[in-house]
Short mmCIF file of C-alpha atoms in Angstrom, two decimals:
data_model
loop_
_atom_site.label_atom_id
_atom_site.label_comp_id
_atom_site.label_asym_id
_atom_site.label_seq_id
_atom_site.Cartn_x
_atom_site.Cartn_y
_atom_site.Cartn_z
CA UNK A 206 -55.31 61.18 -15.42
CA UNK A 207 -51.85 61.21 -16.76
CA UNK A 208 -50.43 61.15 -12.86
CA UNK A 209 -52.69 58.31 -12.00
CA UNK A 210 -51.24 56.27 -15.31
CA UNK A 211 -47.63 57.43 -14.37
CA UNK A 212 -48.51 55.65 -10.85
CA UNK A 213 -49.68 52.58 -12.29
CA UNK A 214 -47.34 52.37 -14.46
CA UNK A 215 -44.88 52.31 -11.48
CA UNK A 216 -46.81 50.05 -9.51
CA UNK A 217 -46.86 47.24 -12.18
CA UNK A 218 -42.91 47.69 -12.54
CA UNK A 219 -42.37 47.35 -8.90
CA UNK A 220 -44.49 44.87 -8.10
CA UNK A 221 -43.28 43.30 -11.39
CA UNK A 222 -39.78 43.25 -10.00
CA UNK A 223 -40.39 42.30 -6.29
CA UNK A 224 -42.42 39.26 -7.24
CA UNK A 225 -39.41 37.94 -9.69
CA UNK A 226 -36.30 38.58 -7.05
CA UNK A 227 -39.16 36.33 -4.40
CA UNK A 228 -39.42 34.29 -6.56
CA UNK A 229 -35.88 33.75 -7.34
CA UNK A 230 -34.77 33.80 -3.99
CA UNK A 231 -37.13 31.03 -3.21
CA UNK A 232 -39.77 32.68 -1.51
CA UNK A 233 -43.52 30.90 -1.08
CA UNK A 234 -46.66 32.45 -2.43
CA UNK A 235 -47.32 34.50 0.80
CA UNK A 236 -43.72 35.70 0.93
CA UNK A 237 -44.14 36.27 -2.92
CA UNK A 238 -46.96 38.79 -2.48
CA UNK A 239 -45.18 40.45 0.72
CA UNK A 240 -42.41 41.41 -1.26
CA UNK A 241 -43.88 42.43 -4.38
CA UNK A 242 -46.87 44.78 -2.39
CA UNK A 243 -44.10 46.13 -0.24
CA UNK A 244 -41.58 46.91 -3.71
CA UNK A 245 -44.73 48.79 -5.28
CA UNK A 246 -46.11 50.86 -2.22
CA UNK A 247 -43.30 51.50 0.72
CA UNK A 248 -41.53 54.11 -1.33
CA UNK A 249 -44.53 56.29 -1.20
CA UNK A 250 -45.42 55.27 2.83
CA UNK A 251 -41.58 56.40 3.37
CA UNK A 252 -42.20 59.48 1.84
CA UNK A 253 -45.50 60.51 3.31
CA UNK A 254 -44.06 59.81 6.48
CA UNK A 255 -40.82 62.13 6.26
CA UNK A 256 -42.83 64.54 4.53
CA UNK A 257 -45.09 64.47 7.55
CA UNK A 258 -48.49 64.33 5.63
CA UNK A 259 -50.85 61.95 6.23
CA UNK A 260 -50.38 57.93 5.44
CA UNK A 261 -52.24 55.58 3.02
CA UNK A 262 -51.81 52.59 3.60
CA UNK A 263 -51.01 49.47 1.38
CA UNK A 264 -54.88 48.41 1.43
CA UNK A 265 -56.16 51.78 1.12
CA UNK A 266 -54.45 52.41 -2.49
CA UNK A 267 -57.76 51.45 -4.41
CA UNK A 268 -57.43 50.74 -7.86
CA UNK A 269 -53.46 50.73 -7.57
CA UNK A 270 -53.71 47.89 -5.09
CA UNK A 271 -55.34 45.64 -7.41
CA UNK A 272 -53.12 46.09 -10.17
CA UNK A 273 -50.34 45.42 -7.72
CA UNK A 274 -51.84 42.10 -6.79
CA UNK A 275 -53.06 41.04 -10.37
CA UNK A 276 -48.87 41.83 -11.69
CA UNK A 277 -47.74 40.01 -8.69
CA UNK A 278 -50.25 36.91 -9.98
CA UNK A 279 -49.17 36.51 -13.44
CA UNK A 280 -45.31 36.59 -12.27
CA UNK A 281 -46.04 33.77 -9.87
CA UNK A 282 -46.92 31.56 -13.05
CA UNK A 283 -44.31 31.94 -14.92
CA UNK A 284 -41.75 29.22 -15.79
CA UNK A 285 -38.69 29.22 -13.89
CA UNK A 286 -36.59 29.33 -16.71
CA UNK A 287 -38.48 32.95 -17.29
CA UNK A 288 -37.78 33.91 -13.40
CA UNK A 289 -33.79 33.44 -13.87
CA UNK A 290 -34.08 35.36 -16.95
CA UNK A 291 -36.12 38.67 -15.75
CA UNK A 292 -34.13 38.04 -12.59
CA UNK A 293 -31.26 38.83 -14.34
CA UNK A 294 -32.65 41.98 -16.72
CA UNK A 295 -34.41 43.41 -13.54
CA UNK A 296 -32.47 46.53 -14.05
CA UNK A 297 -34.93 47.27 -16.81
CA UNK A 298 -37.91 47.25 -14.99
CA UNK A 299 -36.29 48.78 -11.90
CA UNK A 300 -35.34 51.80 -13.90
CA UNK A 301 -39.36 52.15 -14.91
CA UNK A 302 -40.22 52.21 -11.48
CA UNK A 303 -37.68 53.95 -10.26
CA UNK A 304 -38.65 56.83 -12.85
CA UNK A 305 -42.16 56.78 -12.64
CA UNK A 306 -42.43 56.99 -8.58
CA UNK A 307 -39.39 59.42 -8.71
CA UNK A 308 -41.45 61.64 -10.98
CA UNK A 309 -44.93 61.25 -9.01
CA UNK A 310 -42.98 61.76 -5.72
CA UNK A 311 -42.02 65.11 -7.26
CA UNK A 312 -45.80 65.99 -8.00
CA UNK A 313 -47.35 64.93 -5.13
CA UNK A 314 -44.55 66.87 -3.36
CA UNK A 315 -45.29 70.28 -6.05
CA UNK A 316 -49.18 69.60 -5.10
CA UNK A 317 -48.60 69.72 -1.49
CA UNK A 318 -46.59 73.01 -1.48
CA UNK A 319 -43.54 71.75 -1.13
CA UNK A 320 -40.09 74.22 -1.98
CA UNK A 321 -37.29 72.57 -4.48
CA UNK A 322 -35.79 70.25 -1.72
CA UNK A 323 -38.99 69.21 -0.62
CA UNK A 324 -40.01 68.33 -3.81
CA UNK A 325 -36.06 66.43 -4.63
CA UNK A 326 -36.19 64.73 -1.02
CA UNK A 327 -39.58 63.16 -2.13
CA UNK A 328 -38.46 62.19 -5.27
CA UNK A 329 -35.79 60.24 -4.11
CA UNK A 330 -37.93 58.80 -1.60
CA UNK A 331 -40.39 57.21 -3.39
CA UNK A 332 -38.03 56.62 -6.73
CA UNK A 333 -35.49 54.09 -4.49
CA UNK A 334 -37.68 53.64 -1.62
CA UNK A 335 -39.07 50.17 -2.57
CA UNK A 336 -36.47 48.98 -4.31
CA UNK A 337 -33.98 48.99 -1.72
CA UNK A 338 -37.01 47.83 0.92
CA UNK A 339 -36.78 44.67 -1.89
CA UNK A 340 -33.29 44.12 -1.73
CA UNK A 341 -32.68 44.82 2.01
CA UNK A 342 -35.54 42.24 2.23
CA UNK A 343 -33.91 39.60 -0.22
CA UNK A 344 -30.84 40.01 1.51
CA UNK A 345 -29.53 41.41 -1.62
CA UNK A 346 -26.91 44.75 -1.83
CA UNK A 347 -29.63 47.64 -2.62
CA UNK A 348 -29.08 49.28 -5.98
CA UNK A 349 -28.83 52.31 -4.79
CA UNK A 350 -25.74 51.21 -3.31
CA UNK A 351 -24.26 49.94 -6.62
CA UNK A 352 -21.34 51.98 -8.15
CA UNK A 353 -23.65 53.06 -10.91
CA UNK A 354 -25.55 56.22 -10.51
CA UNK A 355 -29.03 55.59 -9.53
CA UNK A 356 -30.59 57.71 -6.40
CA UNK A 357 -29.04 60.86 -8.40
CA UNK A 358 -31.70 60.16 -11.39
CA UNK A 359 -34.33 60.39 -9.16
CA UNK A 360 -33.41 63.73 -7.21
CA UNK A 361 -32.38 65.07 -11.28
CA UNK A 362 -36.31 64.13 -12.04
CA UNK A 363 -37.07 65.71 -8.85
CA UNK A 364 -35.21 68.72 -9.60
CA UNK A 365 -36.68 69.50 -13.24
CA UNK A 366 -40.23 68.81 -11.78
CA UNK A 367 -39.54 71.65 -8.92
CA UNK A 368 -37.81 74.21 -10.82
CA UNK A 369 -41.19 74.21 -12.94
CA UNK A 370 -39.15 72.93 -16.30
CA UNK A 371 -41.56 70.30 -17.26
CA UNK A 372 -45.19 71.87 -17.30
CA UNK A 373 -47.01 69.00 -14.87
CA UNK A 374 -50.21 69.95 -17.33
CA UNK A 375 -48.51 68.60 -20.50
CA UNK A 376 -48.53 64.59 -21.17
CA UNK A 377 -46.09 64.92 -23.83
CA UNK A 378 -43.50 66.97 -21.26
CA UNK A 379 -44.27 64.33 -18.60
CA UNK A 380 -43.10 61.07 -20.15
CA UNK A 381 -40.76 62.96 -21.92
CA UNK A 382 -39.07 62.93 -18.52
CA UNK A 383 -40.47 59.57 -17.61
CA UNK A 384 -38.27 58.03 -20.94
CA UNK A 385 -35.44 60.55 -20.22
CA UNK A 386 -34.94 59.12 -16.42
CA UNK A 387 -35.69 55.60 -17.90
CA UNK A 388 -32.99 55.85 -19.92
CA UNK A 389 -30.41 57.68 -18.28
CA UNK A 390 -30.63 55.26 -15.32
CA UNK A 391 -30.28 52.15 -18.05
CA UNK A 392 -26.97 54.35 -19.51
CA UNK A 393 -25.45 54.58 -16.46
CA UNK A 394 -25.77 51.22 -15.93
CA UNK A 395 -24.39 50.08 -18.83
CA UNK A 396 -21.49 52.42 -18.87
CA UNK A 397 -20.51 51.99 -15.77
CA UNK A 398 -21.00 55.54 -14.51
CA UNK A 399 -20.51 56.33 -10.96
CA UNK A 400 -19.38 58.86 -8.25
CA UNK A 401 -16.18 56.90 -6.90
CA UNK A 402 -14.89 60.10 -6.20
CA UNK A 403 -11.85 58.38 -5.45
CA UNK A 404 -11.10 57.41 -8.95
CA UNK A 405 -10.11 60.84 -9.56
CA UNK A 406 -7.46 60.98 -6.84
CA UNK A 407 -4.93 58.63 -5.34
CA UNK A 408 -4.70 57.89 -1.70
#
């Protein structure tokens, strides 16, 4: 229960977030849903696929589908004036999805007998793989390209999850990590933390 709540959780921020950069890029109602379906559920089709396990597809997610579609429907009726505005705090509800796929990557990768870089590699997977399939899509520079640290939060959640620090049984443990990846991501983006290795040597 609390891994299918994690997942929705993620779905609504992701779909959330693709449906407000469509919408501020222009994009018409089909285009609209495209992006926002493809923001909630390529990160985990990306994963299954390098994992080599079997593929479900966008219209096979069940309940997860229709939550996508029912977040993508209330963003596409909301003033403009409230499109520029999320558009421009989407790093917020980026770093929720981001943490809460990053996290179920690394338990569907634990439940599938996966070792530690199994578990890491799927992490990061499904933590950055639908953002940057939005922003690659919107013609946008991905975030995981940004200066700011943001893949390595994922393989971190990835990493507790498969060294067996966070008991996967204990709901409290679980979005402890979910907050703690939330906000580390947000941290780092406000501090400007990054790995510009360079900065710590001239050329």
């Amino acid at each position: 229960m609390a891994w299918d709540i994690l997942n929705m959780i993620a779905v609504m921020a992701f779909a959330f977030s693709g449906a407000i950069v469509a919408m501020s890029e222009r994009y018409d109602i089909f285009g609209t849903y495209m992006l926002g379906l493809a923001t909630a559920f390529v990160g985990g089709i990306i994963r299954n696929i390098a994992l080599d396990v079997p593929v479900v597809h966008v219209w096979e997610q069940g309940i997860f589908f229709y939550v996508g579609i029912a977040t993508i429907t209330v963003a596409y009726f909301f003033p403009k004036s409230w499109v520029m505005f999320m558009d421009r705090w989407n790093v917020y509800t980026d770093a929720i999805g981001l943490s809460a796929f990053a996290i179920g990557g690394a338990m569907f990768a634990m439940d599938q007998g996966f070792p530690l870089g199994g578990v890491m590699f799927a992490a990061l997977l499904t933590g950055v793989g639908g953002g940057m399939t939005r922003d690659v899509l919107a013609q946008r520079r991905p975030m995981v390209l940004h200066q700011e640290i943001y893949a390595v939060w994922a393989m971190a959640a990835g990493f507790v999850v498969g060294m067996g620090w966070v008991n996967l049984d204990s709901v409290v443990q679980m979005y402890s990590l979910f907050v703690a990846v939330i906000a580390l991501r947000i941290t780092s983006f406000h501090m400007g933390w990054h790995l510009r290795f360079r900065d710590f040597y001239r050329i």
